[in-house]
Coordinates of C-alpha atoms in Angstrom, one line a residue:
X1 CA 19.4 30.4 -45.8
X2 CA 17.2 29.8 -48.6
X3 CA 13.6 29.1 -48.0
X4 CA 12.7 28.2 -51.4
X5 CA 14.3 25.9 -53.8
X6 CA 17.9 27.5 -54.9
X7 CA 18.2 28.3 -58.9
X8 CA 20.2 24.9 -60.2
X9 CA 23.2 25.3 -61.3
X10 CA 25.7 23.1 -62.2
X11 CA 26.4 21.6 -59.2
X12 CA 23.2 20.4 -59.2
X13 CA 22.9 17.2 -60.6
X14 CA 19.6 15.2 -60.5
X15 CA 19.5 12.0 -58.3
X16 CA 18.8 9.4 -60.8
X17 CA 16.4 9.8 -63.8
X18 CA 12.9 11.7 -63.1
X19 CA 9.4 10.1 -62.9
X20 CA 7.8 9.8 -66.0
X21 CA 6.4 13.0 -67.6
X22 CA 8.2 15.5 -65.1
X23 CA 11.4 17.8 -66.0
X24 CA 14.1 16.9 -63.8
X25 CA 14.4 20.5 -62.3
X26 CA 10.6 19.3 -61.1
X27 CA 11.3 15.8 -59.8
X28 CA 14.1 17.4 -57.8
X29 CA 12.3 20.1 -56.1
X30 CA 9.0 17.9 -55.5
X31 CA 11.0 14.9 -54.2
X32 CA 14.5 15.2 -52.6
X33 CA 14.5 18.5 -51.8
X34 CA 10.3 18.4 -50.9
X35 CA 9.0 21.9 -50.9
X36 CA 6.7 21.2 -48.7
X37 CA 8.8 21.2 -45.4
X38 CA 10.3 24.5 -45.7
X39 CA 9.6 28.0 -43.8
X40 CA 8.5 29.8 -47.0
X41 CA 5.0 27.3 -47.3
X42 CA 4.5 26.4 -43.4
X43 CA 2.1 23.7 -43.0
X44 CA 2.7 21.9 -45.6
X45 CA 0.6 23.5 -48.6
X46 CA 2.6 25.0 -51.6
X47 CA 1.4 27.9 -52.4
X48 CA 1.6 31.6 -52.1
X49 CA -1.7 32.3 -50.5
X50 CA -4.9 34.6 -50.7
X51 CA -4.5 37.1 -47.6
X52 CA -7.9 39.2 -48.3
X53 CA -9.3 37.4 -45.3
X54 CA -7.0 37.5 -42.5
X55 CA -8.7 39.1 -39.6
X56 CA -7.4 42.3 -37.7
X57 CA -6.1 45.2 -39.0
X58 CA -4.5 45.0 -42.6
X59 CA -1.4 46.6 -41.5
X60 CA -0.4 44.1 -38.4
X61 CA 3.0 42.0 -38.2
X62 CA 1.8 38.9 -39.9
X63 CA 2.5 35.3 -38.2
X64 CA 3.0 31.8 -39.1
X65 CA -0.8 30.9 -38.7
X66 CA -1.4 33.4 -41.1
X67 CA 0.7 32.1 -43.7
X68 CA -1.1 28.7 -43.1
X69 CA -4.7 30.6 -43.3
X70 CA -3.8 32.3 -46.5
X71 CA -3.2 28.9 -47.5
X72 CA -5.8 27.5 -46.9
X73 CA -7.7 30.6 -48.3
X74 CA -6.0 30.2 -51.3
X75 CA -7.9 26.8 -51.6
X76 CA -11.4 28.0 -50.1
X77 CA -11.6 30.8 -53.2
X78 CA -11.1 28.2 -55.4
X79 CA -13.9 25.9 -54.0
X80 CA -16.3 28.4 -52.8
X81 CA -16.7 28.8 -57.2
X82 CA -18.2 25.3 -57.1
X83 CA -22.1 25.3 -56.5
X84 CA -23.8 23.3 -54.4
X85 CA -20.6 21.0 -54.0
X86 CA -21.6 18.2 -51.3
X87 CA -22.0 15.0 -52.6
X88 CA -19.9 15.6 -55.7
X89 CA -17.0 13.9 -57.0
X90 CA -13.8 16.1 -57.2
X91 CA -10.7 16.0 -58.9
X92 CA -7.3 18.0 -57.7
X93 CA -4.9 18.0 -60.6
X94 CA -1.6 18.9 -58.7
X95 CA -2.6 17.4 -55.2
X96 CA 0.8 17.8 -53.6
X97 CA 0.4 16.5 -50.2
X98 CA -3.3 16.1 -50.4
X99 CA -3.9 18.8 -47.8
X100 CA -6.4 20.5 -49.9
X101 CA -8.1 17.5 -51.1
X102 CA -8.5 17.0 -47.0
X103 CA -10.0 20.8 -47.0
X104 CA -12.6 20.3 -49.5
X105 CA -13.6 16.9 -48.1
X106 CA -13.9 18.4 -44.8
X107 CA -15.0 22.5 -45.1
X108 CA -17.6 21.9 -48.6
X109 CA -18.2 17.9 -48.4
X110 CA -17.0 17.4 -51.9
X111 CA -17.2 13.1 -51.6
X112 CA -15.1 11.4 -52.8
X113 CA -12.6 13.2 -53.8
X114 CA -9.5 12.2 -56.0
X115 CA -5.9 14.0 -55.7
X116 CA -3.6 13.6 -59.0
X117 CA -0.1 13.9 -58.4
X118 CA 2.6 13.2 -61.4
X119 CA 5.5 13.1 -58.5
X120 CA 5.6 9.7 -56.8
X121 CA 7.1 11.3 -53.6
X122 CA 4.1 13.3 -53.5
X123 CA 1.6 10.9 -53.7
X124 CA 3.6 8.7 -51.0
X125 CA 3.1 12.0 -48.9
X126 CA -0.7 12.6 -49.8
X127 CA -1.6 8.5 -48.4
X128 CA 0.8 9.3 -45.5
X129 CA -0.7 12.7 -44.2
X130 CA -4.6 11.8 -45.1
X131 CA -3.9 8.4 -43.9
X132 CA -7.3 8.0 -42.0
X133 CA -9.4 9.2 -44.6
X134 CA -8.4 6.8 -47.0
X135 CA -10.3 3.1 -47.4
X136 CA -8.6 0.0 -45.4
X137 CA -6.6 -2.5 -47.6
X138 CA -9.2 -4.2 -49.7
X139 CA -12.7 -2.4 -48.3
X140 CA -14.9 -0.1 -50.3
X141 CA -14.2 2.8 -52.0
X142 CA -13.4 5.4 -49.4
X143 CA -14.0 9.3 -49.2
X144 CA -10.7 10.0 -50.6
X145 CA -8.5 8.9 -52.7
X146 CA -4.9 9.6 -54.4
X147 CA -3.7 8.7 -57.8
X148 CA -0.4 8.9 -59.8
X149 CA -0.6 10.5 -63.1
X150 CA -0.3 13.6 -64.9
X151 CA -2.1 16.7 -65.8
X152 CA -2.2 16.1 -69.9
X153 CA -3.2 12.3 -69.5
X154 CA -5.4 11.8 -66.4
X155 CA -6.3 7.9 -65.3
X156 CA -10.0 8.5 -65.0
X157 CA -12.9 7.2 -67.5
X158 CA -14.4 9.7 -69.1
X159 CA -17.1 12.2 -67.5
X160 CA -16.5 10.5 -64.4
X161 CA -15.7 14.1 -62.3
X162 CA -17.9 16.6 -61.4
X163 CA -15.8 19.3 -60.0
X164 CA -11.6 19.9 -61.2
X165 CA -9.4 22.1 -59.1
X166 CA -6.2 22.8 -59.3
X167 CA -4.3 25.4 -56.7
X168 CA -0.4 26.4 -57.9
X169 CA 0.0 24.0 -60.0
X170 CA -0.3 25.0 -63.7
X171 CA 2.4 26.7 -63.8
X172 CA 4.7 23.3 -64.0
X173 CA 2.3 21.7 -66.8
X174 CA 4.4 21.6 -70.1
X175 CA 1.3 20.7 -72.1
X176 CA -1.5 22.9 -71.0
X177 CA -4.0 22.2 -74.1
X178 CA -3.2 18.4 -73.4
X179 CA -4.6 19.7 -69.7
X180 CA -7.5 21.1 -71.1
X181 CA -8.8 18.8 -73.3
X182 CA -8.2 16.1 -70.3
X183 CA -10.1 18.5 -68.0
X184 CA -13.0 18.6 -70.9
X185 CA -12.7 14.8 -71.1
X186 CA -13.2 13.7 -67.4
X187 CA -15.9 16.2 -66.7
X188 CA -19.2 15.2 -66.5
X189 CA -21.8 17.7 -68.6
X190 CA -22.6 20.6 -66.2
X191 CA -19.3 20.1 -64.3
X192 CA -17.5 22.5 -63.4
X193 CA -13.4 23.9 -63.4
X194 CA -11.5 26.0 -61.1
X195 CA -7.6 27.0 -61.5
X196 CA -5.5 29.3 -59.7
X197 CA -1.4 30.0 -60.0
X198 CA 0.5 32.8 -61.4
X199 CA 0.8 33.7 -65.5
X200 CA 2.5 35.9 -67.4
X201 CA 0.2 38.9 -68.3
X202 CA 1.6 38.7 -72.3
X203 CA 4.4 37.0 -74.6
X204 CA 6.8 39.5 -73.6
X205 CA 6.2 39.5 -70.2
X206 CA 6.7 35.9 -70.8
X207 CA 10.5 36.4 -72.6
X208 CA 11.3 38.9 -69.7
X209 CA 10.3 36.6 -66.8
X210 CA 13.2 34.2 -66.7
X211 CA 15.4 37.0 -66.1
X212 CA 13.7 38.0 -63.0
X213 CA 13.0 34.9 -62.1
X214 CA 15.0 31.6 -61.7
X215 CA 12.2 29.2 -61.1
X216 CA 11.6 29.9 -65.6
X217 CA 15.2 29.9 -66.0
X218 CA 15.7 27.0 -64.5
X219 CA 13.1 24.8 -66.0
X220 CA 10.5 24.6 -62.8
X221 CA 8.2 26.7 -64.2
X222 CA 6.7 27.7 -67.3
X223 CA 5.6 31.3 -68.4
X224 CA 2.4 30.6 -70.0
X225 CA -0.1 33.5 -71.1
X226 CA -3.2 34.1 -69.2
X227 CA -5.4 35.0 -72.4
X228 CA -3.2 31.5 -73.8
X229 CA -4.2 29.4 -71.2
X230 CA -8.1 30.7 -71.6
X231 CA -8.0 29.8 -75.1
X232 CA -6.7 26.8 -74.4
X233 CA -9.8 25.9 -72.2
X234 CA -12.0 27.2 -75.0
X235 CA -10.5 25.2 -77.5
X236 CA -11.3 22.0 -75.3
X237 CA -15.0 22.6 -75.4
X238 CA -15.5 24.2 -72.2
X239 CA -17.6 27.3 -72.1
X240 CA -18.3 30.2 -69.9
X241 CA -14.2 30.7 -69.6
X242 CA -13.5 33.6 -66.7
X243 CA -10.8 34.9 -65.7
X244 CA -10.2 37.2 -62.5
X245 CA -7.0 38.8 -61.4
X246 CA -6.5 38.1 -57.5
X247 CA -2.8 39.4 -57.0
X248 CA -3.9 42.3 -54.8
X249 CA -4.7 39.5 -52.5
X250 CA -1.5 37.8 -53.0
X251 CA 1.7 39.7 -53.7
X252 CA 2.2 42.1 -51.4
X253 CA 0.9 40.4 -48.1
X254 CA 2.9 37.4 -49.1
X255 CA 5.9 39.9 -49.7
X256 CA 5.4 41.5 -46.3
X257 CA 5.0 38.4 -44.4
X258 CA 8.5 37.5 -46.0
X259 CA 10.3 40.7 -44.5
X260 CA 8.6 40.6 -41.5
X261 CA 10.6 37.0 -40.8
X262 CA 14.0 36.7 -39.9
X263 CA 14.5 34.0 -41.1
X264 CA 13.0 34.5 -44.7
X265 CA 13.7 38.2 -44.9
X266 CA 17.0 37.8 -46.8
X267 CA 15.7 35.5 -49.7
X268 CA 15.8 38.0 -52.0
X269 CA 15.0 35.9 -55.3
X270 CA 11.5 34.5 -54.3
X271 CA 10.7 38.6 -53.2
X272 CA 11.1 39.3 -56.7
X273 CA 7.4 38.0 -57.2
X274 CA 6.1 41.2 -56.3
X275 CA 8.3 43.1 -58.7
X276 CA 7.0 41.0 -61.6
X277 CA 3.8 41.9 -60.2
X278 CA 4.2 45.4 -60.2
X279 CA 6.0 46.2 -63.5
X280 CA 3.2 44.3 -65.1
X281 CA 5.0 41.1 -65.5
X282 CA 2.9 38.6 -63.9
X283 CA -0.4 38.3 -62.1
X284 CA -1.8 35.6 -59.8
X285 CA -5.5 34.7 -62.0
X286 CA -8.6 32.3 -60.8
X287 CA -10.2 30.7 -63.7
X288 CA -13.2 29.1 -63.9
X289 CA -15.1 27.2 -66.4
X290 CA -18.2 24.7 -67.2
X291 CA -18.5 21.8 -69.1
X292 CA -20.3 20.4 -72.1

């Protein structure tokens, strides 16, 4: 059974035309099929995880709540980069279901807090899941919020944002300067930018990933370059541009807790991340930067 969304082929239509701004291969996966609800990404997040923090022994069988910690790790690395973070407005460009936005509300009392979503379906999820933290028909402004839009055009005034994240999501953006100078645009002076997904480590990593990998054959993802996507950020006018490699924390306790599940063990094609990761293909990255 596959866990993940299967390569598209062609008996794999899309279901009418795609939202604005998203690939069909990308309104497919994020609406019909939701990748939300299956095994691979259990409770609902989509994302591989940060494992550095599980407790026990590092050699243990790995369980389901552990997939949903790593999760959720995933998204406390990110916001643990923001200082001093309650009070201030956040933005999370690829909200998904809105669970993180939840998280940093919640766990670092980032208030309010905006998620951006360019899938419809999502956004529908996001109100539906966070239902009780959002503001009653026609009150005030409430603690959280979610908006349709996309990464290279965001619907927010400028330097209206103190804090951007975005967790797994980059990879899907087909304009990542457009991104960047958004991200540049919406921040407020001093603000600050966290992003973490997966990037090719160089161009020809970058030619040699779709034939590992069916998610760039297929048109879901894009093999951008790390050092690219920096200079990208640069180029917008932010400053203080890091980048840290975190797939020791990623790839192979993601891959183990694959084989270690029945019913995941035999997806072969989303195990492949680790052999991207190993021959020097890819790497999962955390970047961070500051504006203005």
């Amino acid at each position: 059974m596959t866990q993940q969304p299967p390569p598209a082929g062609p008996a794999d239509p899309p279901d009418g035309p795609a939202p604005p701004d998203l690939p069909e291969r990308v309104a497919r996966v994020y609406g019909e099929f939701d990748l939300s609800t299956v095994p691979a990404f259990a409770g609902g997040f989509i994302n591989f995880g940060y494992w550095t923090g599980l407790p026990g022994p590092a050699d243990r069988e790995l369980t389901t709540a552990d997939r949903v910690r790593s999760e959720e790790d995933l998204y406390r690395l990110v916001l643990g980069t923001f200082d001093r973070p309650r009070g201030r407005t956040a933005l999370d460009v690829g909200c998904g279901r809105g669970l993180g936005c939840a998280l940093a509300l919640r766990e670092f009392g980032l208030e309010p807090v905006i998620g951006l979503d360019a899938h419809p379906d999502q956004i529908a999820r996001a109100r539906d899941a966070n239902a009780d933290l959002l503001p009653a028909a026609g009150g005030s402004p409430g603690r959280l919020e979610f908006l349709l839009g996309a990464a290279q055009r965001i619907p927010l005034p400028d330097g209206s944002v103190d804090c951007l994240f975005s967790v797994e999501a980059a990879q899907h953006f087909r304009d990542l300067p457009g991104f960047a100078r958004e991200a540049a645009r919406v921040l407020r002076p001093g603000g600050r930018l966290a992003l973490t997904t997966f990037f090719a480590r160089t161009r020809a990593a970058a030619r040699a990933l779709p034939e590992l990998l069916p998610p760039y054959a297929d048109g879901l993802d894009v093999p951008h370059v790390v050092d690219e996507v920096a200079a990208s950020l640069t180029a917008a006018g932010l400053r203080e541009v890091r980048v840290r490699p975190i797939g020791d924390g990623v790839w192979e306790p993601y891959d183990r807790y694959m084989a270690q599940q029945p019913e995941l063990r035999d997806d072969e094609w989303p195990r492949r991340y680790l052999t991207a990761y190993e021959t020097g293909l890819l790497d999962y990255y955390l970047l961070t930067a500051a504006a203005g």
